[in-house]
PDB file of C-alpha atoms in Angstrom:
ATOM      1  CA  MET A   1     -42.847  -5.196   0.158  1.00 47.00           C
ATOM      2  CA  GLY A   2     -42.983  -6.849   3.537  1.00 46.00           C
ATOM      3  CA  ASN A   3     -42.510 -10.403   4.704  1.00 46.00           C
ATOM      4  CA  GLU A   4     -43.914 -12.705   7.362  1.00 46.00           C
ATOM      5  CA  HIS A   5     -42.004 -10.915  10.146  1.00 47.00           C
ATOM      6  CA  GLY A   6     -43.292  -7.539   9.105  1.00 49.00           C
ATOM      7  CA  LYS A   7     -39.979  -6.268   7.806  1.00 48.00           C
ATOM      8  CA  ASP A   8     -39.472  -4.991   4.307  1.00 56.00           C
ATOM      9  CA  PHE A   9     -37.159  -6.889   2.025  1.00 53.00           C
ATOM     10  CA  GLU A  10     -34.228  -4.437   2.265  1.00 58.00           C
ATOM     11  CA  ALA A  11     -34.207  -4.512   6.023  1.00 54.00           C
ATOM     12  CA  GLN A  12     -34.332  -8.298   6.013  1.00 54.00           C
ATOM     13  CA  VAL A  13     -31.317  -8.493   3.769  1.00 50.00           C
ATOM     14  CA  ARG A  14     -29.363  -6.116   6.022  1.00 57.00           C
ATOM     15  CA  ASP A  15     -30.177  -8.278   9.009  1.00 54.00           C
ATOM     16  CA  MET A  16     -29.125 -11.483   7.253  1.00 52.00           C
ATOM     17  CA  MET A  17     -25.838  -9.950   6.157  1.00 52.00           C
ATOM     18  CA  ALA A  18     -25.102  -8.752   9.633  1.00 47.00           C
ATOM     19  CA  GLU A  19     -25.910 -12.167  11.176  1.00 47.00           C
ATOM     20  CA  ASP A  20     -23.887 -14.244   8.646  1.00 45.00           C
ATOM     21  CA  ALA A  21     -20.950 -11.920   8.137  1.00 43.00           C
ATOM     22  CA  TYR A  22     -18.437 -14.579   9.300  1.00 41.00           C
ATOM     23  CA  THR A  23     -19.952 -17.159   6.988  1.00 40.00           C
ATOM     24  CA  ILE A  24     -19.476 -15.201   3.799  1.00 38.00           C
ATOM     25  CA  ARG A  25     -16.134 -13.585   4.821  1.00 42.00           C
ATOM     26  CA  PRO A  26     -13.058 -15.714   3.863  1.00 43.00           C
ATOM     27  CA  SER A  27     -11.295 -17.259   6.807  1.00 44.00           C
ATOM     28  CA  SER A  28      -7.760 -16.108   7.588  1.00 47.00           C
ATOM     29  CA  ALA A  29      -4.980 -18.031   5.856  1.00 49.00           C
ATOM     30  CA  PRO A  30      -3.600 -21.035   7.899  1.00 51.00           C
ATOM     31  CA  TYR A  31      -0.049 -19.661   8.007  1.00 46.00           C
ATOM     32  CA  THR A  32       1.103 -22.047  10.749  1.00 50.00           C
ATOM     33  CA  ALA A  33       0.055 -25.166   8.815  1.00 51.00           C
ATOM     34  CA  ILE A  34       1.559 -23.892   5.573  1.00 47.00           C
ATOM     35  CA  ARG A  35       4.877 -23.070   7.254  1.00 52.00           C
ATOM     36  CA  ARG A  36       4.978 -26.509   8.930  1.00 55.00           C
ATOM     37  CA  LYS A  37       4.288 -28.254   5.625  1.00 51.00           C
ATOM     38  CA  GLY A  38       6.982 -26.203   3.856  1.00 54.00           C
ATOM     39  CA  THR A  39       9.557 -26.988   6.542  1.00 52.00           C
ATOM     40  CA  THR A  40       8.764 -30.701   6.329  1.00 54.00           C
ATOM     41  CA  GLU A  41       9.085 -30.660   2.539  1.00 55.00           C
ATOM     42  CA  ARG A  42      12.468 -28.872   2.679  1.00 54.00           C
ATOM     43  CA  ARG A  43      13.789 -31.384   5.211  1.00 55.00           C
ATOM     44  CA  ARG A  44      12.644 -34.255   3.000  1.00 55.00           C
ATOM     45  CA  ARG A  45      14.463 -32.802  -0.017  1.00 54.00           C
ATOM     46  CA  VAL A  46      17.659 -32.092   1.948  1.00 46.00           C
ATOM     47  CA  ALA A  47      17.631 -35.681   3.266  1.00 48.00           C
ATOM     48  CA  ALA A  48      17.120 -37.043  -0.255  1.00 48.00           C
ATOM     49  CA  ALA A  49      19.963 -34.914  -1.618  1.00 48.00           C
ATOM     50  CA  GLY A  50      22.225 -36.032   1.241  1.00 48.00           C
ATOM     51  CA  ALA A  51      21.451 -39.683   0.524  1.00 45.00           C
ATOM     52  CA  VAL A  52      22.354 -39.124  -3.118  1.00 41.00           C
ATOM     53  CA  LEU A  53      25.675 -37.500  -2.178  1.00 40.00           C
ATOM     54  CA  VAL A  54      26.529 -40.390   0.166  1.00 40.00           C
ATOM     55  CA  ALA A  55      25.740 -42.883  -2.592  1.00 41.00           C
ATOM     56  CA  LEU A  56      27.919 -40.959  -5.038  1.00 39.00           C
ATOM     57  CA  ALA A  57      30.812 -40.806  -2.571  1.00 41.00           C
ATOM     58  CA  ALA A  58      30.583 -44.596  -2.148  1.00 42.00           C
ATOM     59  CA  ALA A  59      30.554 -45.165  -5.902  1.00 41.00           C
ATOM     60  CA  PRO A  60      33.132 -42.815  -7.524  1.00 42.00           C
ATOM     61  CA  VAL A  61      32.916 -44.565 -10.900  1.00 37.00           C
ATOM     62  CA  ALA A  62      30.080 -42.256 -11.987  1.00 36.00           C
ATOM     63  CA  ALA A  63      29.119 -38.928 -10.425  1.00 34.00           C
ATOM     64  CA  TYR A  64      25.995 -37.021 -11.375  1.00 28.00           C
ATOM     65  CA  ALA A  65      24.554 -33.536 -10.771  1.00 32.00           C
ATOM     66  CA  VAL A  66      22.202 -33.568  -7.788  1.00 32.00           C
ATOM     67  CA  ASN A  67      19.876 -30.751  -8.912  1.00 35.00           C
ATOM     68  CA  GLY A  68      18.343 -30.530 -12.352  1.00 38.00           C
ATOM     69  CA  ASN A  69      17.476 -27.309 -14.154  1.00 38.00           C
ATOM     70  CA  GLY A  70      14.064 -27.390 -12.567  1.00 39.00           C
ATOM     71  CA  GLY A  71      15.565 -27.058  -9.081  1.00 38.00           C
ATOM     72  CA  ASP A  72      13.225 -29.687  -7.694  1.00 39.00           C
ATOM     73  CA  GLY A  73      15.948 -31.692  -5.930  1.00 37.00           C
ATOM     74  CA  SER A  74      15.596 -34.717  -8.209  1.00 36.00           C
ATOM     75  CA  VAL A  75      18.651 -36.712  -9.386  1.00 35.00           C
ATOM     76  CA  ASN A  76      19.518 -36.007 -13.001  1.00 37.00           C
ATOM     77  CA  THR A  77      21.070 -39.292 -14.123  1.00 35.00           C
ATOM     78  CA  ALA A  78      21.147 -38.114 -17.707  1.00 37.00           C
ATOM     79  CA  ALA A  79      23.768 -35.443 -17.043  1.00 37.00           C
ATOM     80  CA  PRO A  80      27.101 -36.904 -15.845  1.00 38.00           C
ATOM     81  CA  LEU A  81      29.721 -34.484 -14.647  1.00 35.00           C
ATOM     82  CA  PRO A  82      32.391 -33.533 -17.238  1.00 40.00           C
ATOM     83  CA  SER A  83      35.140 -35.446 -15.408  1.00 39.00           C
ATOM     84  CA  THR A  84      33.302 -38.727 -15.873  1.00 36.00           C
ATOM     85  CA  ARG A  85      31.452 -38.065 -19.120  1.00 39.00           C
ATOM     86  CA  ALA A  86      31.791 -40.922 -21.596  1.00 39.00           C
ATOM     87  CA  SER A  87      32.807 -40.120 -25.154  1.00 40.00           C
ATOM     88  CA  GLN A  88      29.782 -39.214 -27.211  1.00 44.00           C
ATOM     89  CA  GLY A  89      28.484 -42.130 -29.230  1.00 43.00           C
ATOM     90  CA  THR A  90      30.395 -44.764 -27.222  1.00 45.00           C
ATOM     91  CA  SER A  91      29.427 -46.984 -24.336  1.00 44.00           C
ATOM     92  CA  PRO A  92      31.274 -46.697 -21.002  1.00 47.00           C
ATOM     93  CA  THR A  93      34.241 -49.055 -20.767  1.00 49.00           C
ATOM     94  CA  PRO A  94      33.547 -51.848 -18.227  1.00 46.00           C
ATOM     95  CA  ALA A  95      36.022 -52.453 -15.409  1.00 47.00           C
ATOM     96  CA  GLN A  96      38.800 -54.759 -16.550  1.00 46.00           C
ATOM     97  CA  SER A  97      39.310 -57.902 -14.488  1.00 46.00           C
ATOM     98  CA  ALA A  98      42.770 -59.092 -13.567  1.00 47.00           C
ATOM     99  CA  PRO A  99      44.352 -61.222 -16.264  1.00 53.00           C
ATOM    100  CA  VAL A 100      44.069 -64.952 -15.701  1.00 75.00           C
ATOM    101  CA  GLY A 101      47.269 -66.944 -16.113  1.00 90.00           C
ATOM    102  CA  PRO A 102      50.100 -68.702 -14.308  1.00 96.00           C
ATOM    103  CA  THR A 103      51.891 -67.064 -11.402  1.00 97.00           C
ATOM    104  CA  GLY A 104      55.283 -65.596 -12.190  1.00 97.00           C
ATOM    105  CA  PRO A 105      58.591 -66.528 -10.554  1.00 98.00           C
ATOM    106  CA  ALA A 106      59.850 -65.018  -7.314  1.00 97.00           C
ATOM    107  CA  THR A 107      62.803 -63.232  -8.964  1.00 97.00           C
ATOM    108  CA  SER A 108      63.421 -61.645 -12.351  1.00 95.00           C
ATOM    109  CA  ARG A 109      66.595 -63.692 -12.841  1.00 95.00           C
ATOM    110  CA  GLN A 110      64.459 -66.799 -13.312  1.00 98.00           C
ATOM    111  CA  LEU A 111      63.350 -65.426 -16.683  1.00 98.00           C
ATOM    112  CA  LEU A 112      66.435 -65.597 -18.888  1.00 98.00           C
ATOM    113  CA  ASP A 113      67.425 -64.731 -22.452  1.00 98.00           C
ATOM    114  CA  GLY A 114      64.892 -61.906 -22.748  1.00 97.00           C
ATOM    115  CA  ILE A 115      61.895 -64.204 -22.256  1.00 98.00           C
ATOM    116  CA  THR A 116      59.003 -62.315 -20.701  1.00 98.00           C
ATOM    117  CA  LEU A 117      56.412 -63.689 -18.315  1.00 97.00           C
ATOM    118  CA  ALA A 118      53.749 -63.168 -20.997  1.00 97.00           C
ATOM    119  CA  GLN A 119      55.761 -65.263 -23.471  1.00 97.00           C
ATOM    120  CA  ALA A 120      56.369 -67.962 -20.890  1.00 98.00           C
ATOM    121  CA  ALA A 121      52.673 -68.044 -19.963  1.00 98.00           C
ATOM    122  CA  ASP A 122      51.684 -68.292 -23.618  1.00 97.00           C
ATOM    123  CA  GLY A 123      54.124 -71.162 -24.129  1.00 97.00           C
ATOM    124  CA  LEU A 124      52.808 -72.979 -21.067  1.00 97.00           C
ATOM    125  CA  GLU A 125      49.242 -72.740 -22.345  1.00 97.00           C
ATOM    126  CA  LYS A 126      50.312 -74.097 -25.732  1.00 97.00           C
ATOM    127  CA  CYS A 127      52.111 -77.045 -24.162  1.00 96.00           C
ATOM    128  CA  ILE A 128      49.143 -77.950 -21.953  1.00 95.00           C
ATOM    129  CA  ALA A 129      46.794 -77.742 -24.942  1.00 94.00           C
ATOM    130  CA  TRP A 130      49.212 -79.825 -27.027  1.00 94.00           C
ATOM    131  CA  ARG A 131      49.410 -82.465 -24.319  1.00 90.00           C
ATOM    132  CA  MET A 132      45.656 -82.583 -23.783  1.00 87.00           C
ATOM    133  CA  GLU A 133      45.070 -82.909 -27.524  1.00 86.00           C
ATOM    134  CA  GLY A 134      47.315 -85.940 -27.551  1.00 80.00           C
ATOM    135  CA  GLN A 135      45.448 -87.450 -24.603  1.00 78.00           C
ATOM    136  CA  LYS A 136      42.009 -87.397 -26.218  1.00 76.00           C
ATOM    137  CA  GLY A 137      40.348 -90.767 -25.859  1.00 66.00           C
ATOM    138  CA  VAL A 138      42.459 -91.770 -22.842  1.00 68.00           C
ATOM    139  CA  SER A 139      40.020 -92.973 -20.204  1.00 61.00           C
ATOM    140  CA  SER A 140      42.311 -92.756 -17.169  1.00 62.00           C
ATOM    141  CA  ARG A 141      42.806 -89.379 -15.530  1.00 63.00           C
ATOM    142  CA  SER A 142      46.019 -88.662 -13.659  1.00 67.00           C
ATOM    143  CA  PRO A 143      48.404 -85.703 -13.239  1.00 64.00           C
ATOM    144  CA  LEU A 144      50.328 -87.117 -16.202  1.00 70.00           C
ATOM    145  CA  THR A 145      47.319 -86.965 -18.509  1.00 71.00           C
ATOM    146  CA  ASP A 146      45.100 -84.250 -17.039  1.00 80.00           C
ATOM    147  CA  LEU A 147      47.341 -81.231 -16.517  1.00 89.00           C
ATOM    148  CA  GLY A 148      44.582 -78.776 -15.627  1.00 89.00           C
ATOM    149  CA  ASP A 149      44.753 -75.078 -16.478  1.00 93.00           C
ATOM    150  CA  ALA A 150      47.813 -72.886 -16.942  1.00 96.00           C
ATOM    151  CA  ALA A 151      46.432 -70.572 -14.237  1.00 96.00           C
ATOM    152  CA  ASP A 152      46.986 -73.367 -11.692  1.00 94.00           C
ATOM    153  CA  TYR A 153      50.767 -73.249 -12.188  1.00 97.00           C
ATOM    154  CA  ARG A 154      53.720 -71.196 -11.044  1.00 98.00           C
ATOM    155  CA  ILE A 155      56.410 -70.563 -13.642  1.00 98.00           C
ATOM    156  CA  ILE A 156      59.794 -70.959 -11.942  1.00 98.00           C
ATOM    157  CA  LEU A 157      62.148 -70.844 -14.941  1.00 98.00           C
ATOM    158  CA  ALA A 158      62.304 -69.870 -18.594  1.00 98.00           C
ATOM    159  CA  LEU A 159      65.466 -70.058 -20.712  1.00 98.00           C
ATOM    160  CA  ASN A 160      66.657 -70.837 -24.207  1.00 97.00           C
ATOM    161  CA  SER A 161      66.913 -74.494 -25.195  1.00 96.00           C
ATOM    162  CA  THR A 162      69.724 -75.771 -27.407  1.00 94.00           C
ATOM    163  CA  GLY A 163      68.950 -78.220 -30.180  1.00 91.00           C
ATOM    164  CA  ASP A 164      71.007 -81.379 -30.590  1.00 87.00           C
ATOM    165  CA  SER A 165      71.138 -84.452 -32.788  1.00 86.00           C
ATOM    166  CA  ASN A 166      68.274 -86.029 -30.858  1.00 84.00           C
ATOM    167  CA  ALA A 167      66.009 -82.945 -30.975  1.00 85.00           C
ATOM    168  CA  PRO A 168      67.233 -80.486 -33.620  1.00 89.00           C
ATOM    169  CA  GLY A 169      66.329 -76.823 -33.507  1.00 92.00           C
ATOM    170  CA  ASP A 170      66.751 -74.242 -30.762  1.00 95.00           C
ATOM    171  CA  GLY A 171      63.759 -73.016 -28.740  1.00 97.00           C
ATOM    172  CA  ILE A 172      62.844 -72.159 -25.189  1.00 97.00           C
ATOM    173  CA  TYR A 173      62.207 -74.192 -22.063  1.00 98.00           C
ATOM    174  CA  ILE A 174      59.462 -73.206 -19.644  1.00 98.00           C
ATOM    175  CA  VAL A 175      59.398 -74.861 -16.237  1.00 98.00           C
ATOM    176  CA  ALA A 176      56.170 -74.721 -14.230  1.00 98.00           C
ATOM    177  CA  VAL A 177      54.968 -76.399 -11.057  1.00 97.00           C
ATOM    178  CA  LYS A 178      51.574 -77.032  -9.500  1.00 95.00           C
ATOM    179  CA  GLU A 179      50.992 -78.047  -5.907  1.00 88.00           C
ATOM    180  CA  GLN A 180      47.775 -79.638  -4.708  1.00 79.00           C
ATOM    181  CA  THR A 181      47.707 -79.712  -0.929  1.00 70.00           C
ATOM    182  CA  THR A 182      44.302 -81.382  -0.775  1.00 73.00           C
ATOM    183  CA  LYS A 183      45.594 -84.689  -2.170  1.00 76.00           C
ATOM    184  CA  PRO A 184      48.551 -83.849  -1.532  1.00 78.00           C
ATOM    185  CA  GLN A 185      50.402 -83.980  -4.837  1.00 86.00           C
ATOM    186  CA  LEU A 186      52.943 -82.081  -6.889  1.00 92.00           C
ATOM    187  CA  THR A 187      53.169 -81.743 -10.672  1.00 94.00           C
ATOM    188  CA  ARG A 188      56.221 -80.398 -12.481  1.00 96.00           C
ATOM    189  CA  LEU A 189      56.361 -79.904 -16.215  1.00 97.00           C
ATOM    190  CA  ILE A 190      59.067 -78.732 -18.598  1.00 97.00           C
ATOM    191  CA  CYS A 191      57.605 -77.326 -21.777  1.00 96.00           C
ATOM    192  CA  ASN A 192      59.627 -77.004 -24.987  1.00 96.00           C
ATOM    193  CA  ILE A 193      58.571 -74.330 -27.501  1.00 97.00           C
ATOM    194  CA  LYS A 194      60.121 -74.100 -30.974  1.00 96.00           C
ATOM    195  CA  ASP A 195      59.083 -71.587 -33.615  1.00 95.00           C
ATOM    196  CA  GLY A 196      56.109 -70.627 -31.467  1.00 95.00           C
ATOM    197  CA  LYS A 197      54.750 -74.164 -31.281  1.00 96.00           C
ATOM    198  CA  ALA A 198      54.765 -76.792 -28.541  1.00 96.00           C
ATOM    199  CA  GLU A 199      57.281 -79.527 -29.321  1.00 92.00           C
ATOM    200  CA  GLY A 200      57.129 -81.594 -26.167  1.00 90.00           C
ATOM    201  CA  VAL A 201      56.342 -81.739 -22.457  1.00 93.00           C
ATOM    202  CA  ASN A 202      58.356 -83.505 -19.770  1.00 94.00           C
ATOM    203  CA  ILE A 203      56.159 -84.247 -16.747  1.00 94.00           C
ATOM    204  CA  SER A 204      56.738 -85.586 -13.271  1.00 93.00           C
ATOM    205  CA  ALA A 205      54.115 -86.019 -10.583  1.00 90.00           C
ATOM    206  CA  GLY A 206      54.165 -87.451  -7.112  1.00 88.00           C
ATOM    207  CA  SER A 207      54.053 -86.913  -3.387  1.00 87.00           C
ATOM    208  CA  LEU A 208      55.066 -83.713  -1.667  1.00 87.00           C
ATOM    209  CA  LYS A 209      57.387 -85.735   0.566  1.00 89.00           C
ATOM    210  CA  PHE A 210      61.092 -85.978  -0.236  1.00 92.00           C
ATOM    211  CA  ASP A 211      62.242 -89.501  -1.000  1.00 89.00           C
ATOM    212  CA  ASN A 212      65.972 -89.030  -0.448  1.00 90.00           C
ATOM    213  CA  GLY A 213      65.878 -88.413   3.289  1.00 89.00           C
ATOM    214  CA  GLY A 214      67.479 -84.974   3.039  1.00 94.00           C
ATOM    215  CA  PRO A 215      66.308 -81.360   3.214  1.00 97.00           C
ATOM    216  CA  VAL A 216      67.148 -80.795  -0.489  1.00 98.00           C
ATOM    217  CA  MET A 217      66.119 -82.956  -3.431  1.00 97.00           C
ATOM    218  CA  SER A 218      67.254 -82.250  -6.989  1.00 97.00           C
ATOM    219  CA  ASP A 219      64.951 -82.752  -9.967  1.00 96.00           C
ATOM    220  CA  ASP A 220      66.970 -84.954 -12.326  1.00 93.00           C
ATOM    221  CA  ASN A 221      64.938 -84.301 -15.460  1.00 94.00           C
ATOM    222  CA  GLY A 222      67.717 -84.783 -18.015  1.00 91.00           C
ATOM    223  CA  LYS A 223      66.597 -81.681 -19.931  1.00 93.00           C
ATOM    224  CA  LEU A 224      67.806 -78.462 -18.393  1.00 97.00           C
ATOM    225  CA  ASP A 225      71.409 -79.280 -17.486  1.00 96.00           C
ATOM    226  CA  ARG A 226      72.517 -81.292 -20.511  1.00 94.00           C
ATOM    227  CA  GLN A 227      72.223 -81.798 -24.213  1.00 92.00           C
ATOM    228  CA  SER A 228      71.486 -85.204 -25.701  1.00 89.00           C
ATOM    229  CA  SER A 229      73.512 -88.099 -24.312  1.00 85.00           C
ATOM    230  CA  ILE A 230      74.043 -89.079 -27.944  1.00 89.00           C
ATOM    231  CA  ASP A 231      76.266 -86.012 -28.248  1.00 90.00           C
ATOM    232  CA  LYS A 232      78.077 -86.536 -24.937  1.00 88.00           C
ATOM    233  CA  GLY A 233      81.511 -84.969 -25.144  1.00 89.00           C
ATOM    234  CA  ASN A 234      80.485 -82.940 -28.182  1.00 92.00           C
ATOM    235  CA  TRP A 235      77.932 -80.456 -26.884  1.00 94.00           C
ATOM    236  CA  LYS A 236      77.368 -77.093 -28.505  1.00 94.00           C
ATOM    237  CA  LEU A 237      79.147 -74.479 -26.404  1.00 95.00           C
ATOM    238  CA  PRO A 238      78.519 -72.120 -24.762  1.00 96.00           C
ATOM    239  CA  PHE A 239      75.521 -73.900 -23.298  1.00 97.00           C
ATOM    240  CA  GLY A 240      73.024 -72.174 -20.998  1.00 97.00           C
ATOM    241  CA  TRP A 241      71.980 -74.648 -18.335  1.00 98.00           C
ATOM    242  CA  GLY A 242      69.448 -74.809 -15.517  1.00 98.00           C
ATOM    243  CA  SER A 243      69.151 -76.846 -12.353  1.00 98.00           C
ATOM    244  CA  ILE A 244      65.986 -77.139 -10.269  1.00 98.00           C
ATOM    245  CA  GLY A 245      64.864 -78.999  -7.192  1.00 97.00           C
ATOM    246  CA  ARG A 246      63.090 -78.672  -3.885  1.00 97.00           C
ATOM    247  CA  TYR A 247      64.166 -77.640  -0.427  1.00 97.00           C
ATOM    248  CA  GLU A 248      62.684 -77.720   3.070  1.00 97.00           C
ATOM    249  CA  SER A 249      62.003 -74.710   5.275  1.00 95.00           C
ATOM    250  CA  ASN A 250      65.205 -75.048   7.322  1.00 97.00           C
ATOM    251  CA  VAL A 251      67.257 -74.453   4.159  1.00 98.00           C
ATOM    252  CA  THR A 252      67.959 -70.771   3.508  1.00 98.00           C
ATOM    253  CA  ARG A 253      70.578 -71.021   0.755  1.00 98.00           C
ATOM    254  CA  VAL A 254      71.334 -73.375  -2.142  1.00 98.00           C
ATOM    255  CA  THR A 255      74.344 -73.349  -4.475  1.00 98.00           C
ATOM    256  CA  VAL A 256      74.922 -75.323  -7.671  1.00 98.00           C
ATOM    257  CA  SER A 257      78.387 -75.877  -9.122  1.00 98.00           C
ATOM    258  CA  TYR A 258      78.719 -77.032 -12.724  1.00 98.00           C
ATOM    259  CA  GLY A 259      81.634 -77.042 -15.137  1.00 96.00           C
ATOM    260  CA  GLY A 260      83.970 -75.211 -12.803  1.00 94.00           C
ATOM    261  CA  SER A 261      81.636 -72.346 -11.787  1.00 96.00           C
ATOM    262  CA  THR A 262      79.183 -71.949  -8.920  1.00 98.00           C
ATOM    263  CA  SER A 263      75.756 -70.308  -9.099  1.00 98.00           C
ATOM    264  CA  GLU A 264      73.590 -69.014  -6.277  1.00 98.00           C
ATOM    265  CA  ALA A 265      70.128 -70.492  -6.620  1.00 98.00           C
ATOM    266  CA  ALA A 266      66.934 -68.477  -6.366  1.00 98.00           C
ATOM    267  CA  LEU A 267      64.550 -69.809  -3.720  1.00 98.00           C
ATOM    268  CA  ASP A 268      60.953 -69.807  -4.890  1.00 98.00           C
ATOM    269  CA  HIS A 269      58.190 -71.251  -2.687  1.00 96.00           C
ATOM    270  CA  GLY A 270      60.018 -74.480  -1.888  1.00 96.00           C
ATOM    271  CA  TRP A 271      61.868 -74.721  -5.218  1.00 98.00           C
ATOM    272  CA  PHE A 272      65.483 -73.800  -5.880  1.00 98.00           C
ATOM    273  CA  VAL A 273      66.399 -72.565  -9.361  1.00 98.00           C
ATOM    274  CA  ALA A 274      70.005 -72.169 -10.497  1.00 98.00           C
ATOM    275  CA  THR A 275      71.310 -71.220 -13.925  1.00 98.00           C
ATOM    276  CA  GLY A 276      74.668 -70.670 -15.576  1.00 98.00           C
ATOM    277  CA  THR A 277      76.708 -70.987 -18.748  1.00 97.00           C
ATOM    278  CA  LEU A 278      78.789 -74.034 -19.548  1.00 97.00           C
ATOM    279  CA  ASN A 279      81.964 -73.305 -21.520  1.00 95.00           C
ATOM    280  CA  GLU A 280      83.527 -76.764 -21.431  1.00 95.00           C
ATOM    281  CA  GLN A 281      82.570 -80.364 -22.005  1.00 96.00           C
ATOM    282  CA  VAL A 282      81.660 -82.097 -18.748  1.00 96.00           C
ATOM    283  CA  THR A 283      81.062 -85.576 -17.443  1.00 95.00           C
ATOM    284  CA  LEU A 284      80.016 -84.767 -13.863  1.00 96.00           C
ATOM    285  CA  ALA A 285      76.485 -83.717 -12.936  1.00 97.00           C
ATOM    286  CA  PRO A 286      75.808 -80.424 -11.139  1.00 98.00           C
ATOM    287  CA  HIS A 287      76.986 -80.393  -7.527  1.00 98.00           C
ATOM    288  CA  VAL A 288      74.234 -79.163  -5.180  1.00 98.00           C
ATOM    289  CA  LYS A 289      74.658 -77.879  -1.633  1.00 98.00           C
ATOM    290  CA  GLY A 290      72.082 -76.608   0.872  1.00 98.00           C
ATOM    291  CA  TYR A 291      72.751 -74.384   3.906  1.00 98.00           C
ATOM    292  CA  ASP A 292      70.788 -73.372   6.999  1.00 98.00           C
ATOM    293  CA  ASN A 293      70.537 -69.848   8.410  1.00 97.00           C
ATOM    294  CA  THR A 294      73.838 -70.255  10.293  1.00 98.00           C
ATOM    295  CA  GLY A 295      75.735 -71.087   7.107  1.00 98.00           C
ATOM    296  CA  LYS A 296      76.062 -74.760   7.980  1.00 98.00           C
ATOM    297  CA  VAL A 297      75.902 -77.264   5.094  1.00 98.00           C
ATOM    298  CA  VAL A 298      72.828 -79.392   5.705  1.00 98.00           C
ATOM    299  CA  TYR A 299      72.805 -81.102   2.298  1.00 98.00           C
ATOM    300  CA  ASP A 300      75.523 -82.143  -0.146  1.00 98.00           C
ATOM    301  CA  SER A 301      74.632 -84.054  -3.304  1.00 97.00           C
ATOM    302  CA  ASP A 302      77.997 -85.837  -3.085  1.00 97.00           C
ATOM    303  CA  ASN A 303      76.651 -87.544   0.038  1.00 96.00           C
ATOM    304  CA  ASP A 304      73.243 -88.322  -1.439  1.00 96.00           C
ATOM    305  CA  ALA A 305      73.142 -91.997  -2.393  1.00 94.00           C
ATOM    306  CA  GLY A 306      70.133 -91.408  -4.633  1.00 92.00           C
ATOM    307  CA  TYR A 307      71.737 -88.620  -6.661  1.00 96.00           C
ATOM    308  CA  ASN A 308      73.417 -89.428  -9.992  1.00 95.00           C
ATOM    309  CA  LYS A 309      76.785 -87.775  -9.736  1.00 96.00           C
ATOM    310  CA  THR A 310      77.894 -88.503 -13.288  1.00 95.00           C
ATOM    311  CA  LEU A 311      76.118 -87.770 -16.528  1.00 93.00           C
ATOM    312  CA  PRO A 312      74.788 -90.717 -18.531  1.00 89.00           C
TER     313      PRO A 312
END
């Protein structure tokens, strides 16, 4: 059968196929574009994996496998490495913060009679709480009524306390100081603990300046270096005593003599702390001397008009 051009149908089809061969034949694969796309994708995955490794190196608390079983380069946060795997059925332990409490003394010999820093800190907290409980309802706020937190203090001495007729029962003394340079002001407290409970607090507060005109100033608290004046001449012996006070920066050594023996004081951030054992009844107060870095005596309590040289 022919058509309008005079060709039979078969011939027409052959002509059309010959003319449109490119149209019906698949085009060649775009290898260049595919290769470029593949290279770009690999670079993206390598960069992502590198970023993950950098992040893991910066945060060693938890490391994770970079590639999952699928091999697609994704981060598998559900599969921690064995070295950091938490125990099954338990939550990871959070990082522990540093314990909050008072600062310890400069030397170990300021904690006597087996008293640990933890015990001294616990006693200090109890004494502050005891004092604040007793001050409820007091409208005025001063260093004598508002002691602040135990963490604000430095413990400079802890030793056994000896009971007497005025305050029966042995316990421990804890001496702590707090300096406020913004005011400026200094608070010193002596805490007495008996049977694990606060029994009393002796507090002094005042200026950072010395009021005796010398480079050393003793703290005459009437607690650490003597038993009750009621029992004067009849103290329980042996008696462990302490002597504290302040010194200026030009003083590099302090000694305290008491009852025939001399003790080298520890120097702790502007405070001197001396201790010893009394084996005889005494009537004279501790004798304090301060020295400079050449060994010269720059303070002698015997020459200090404001120092009580005899015991009451």
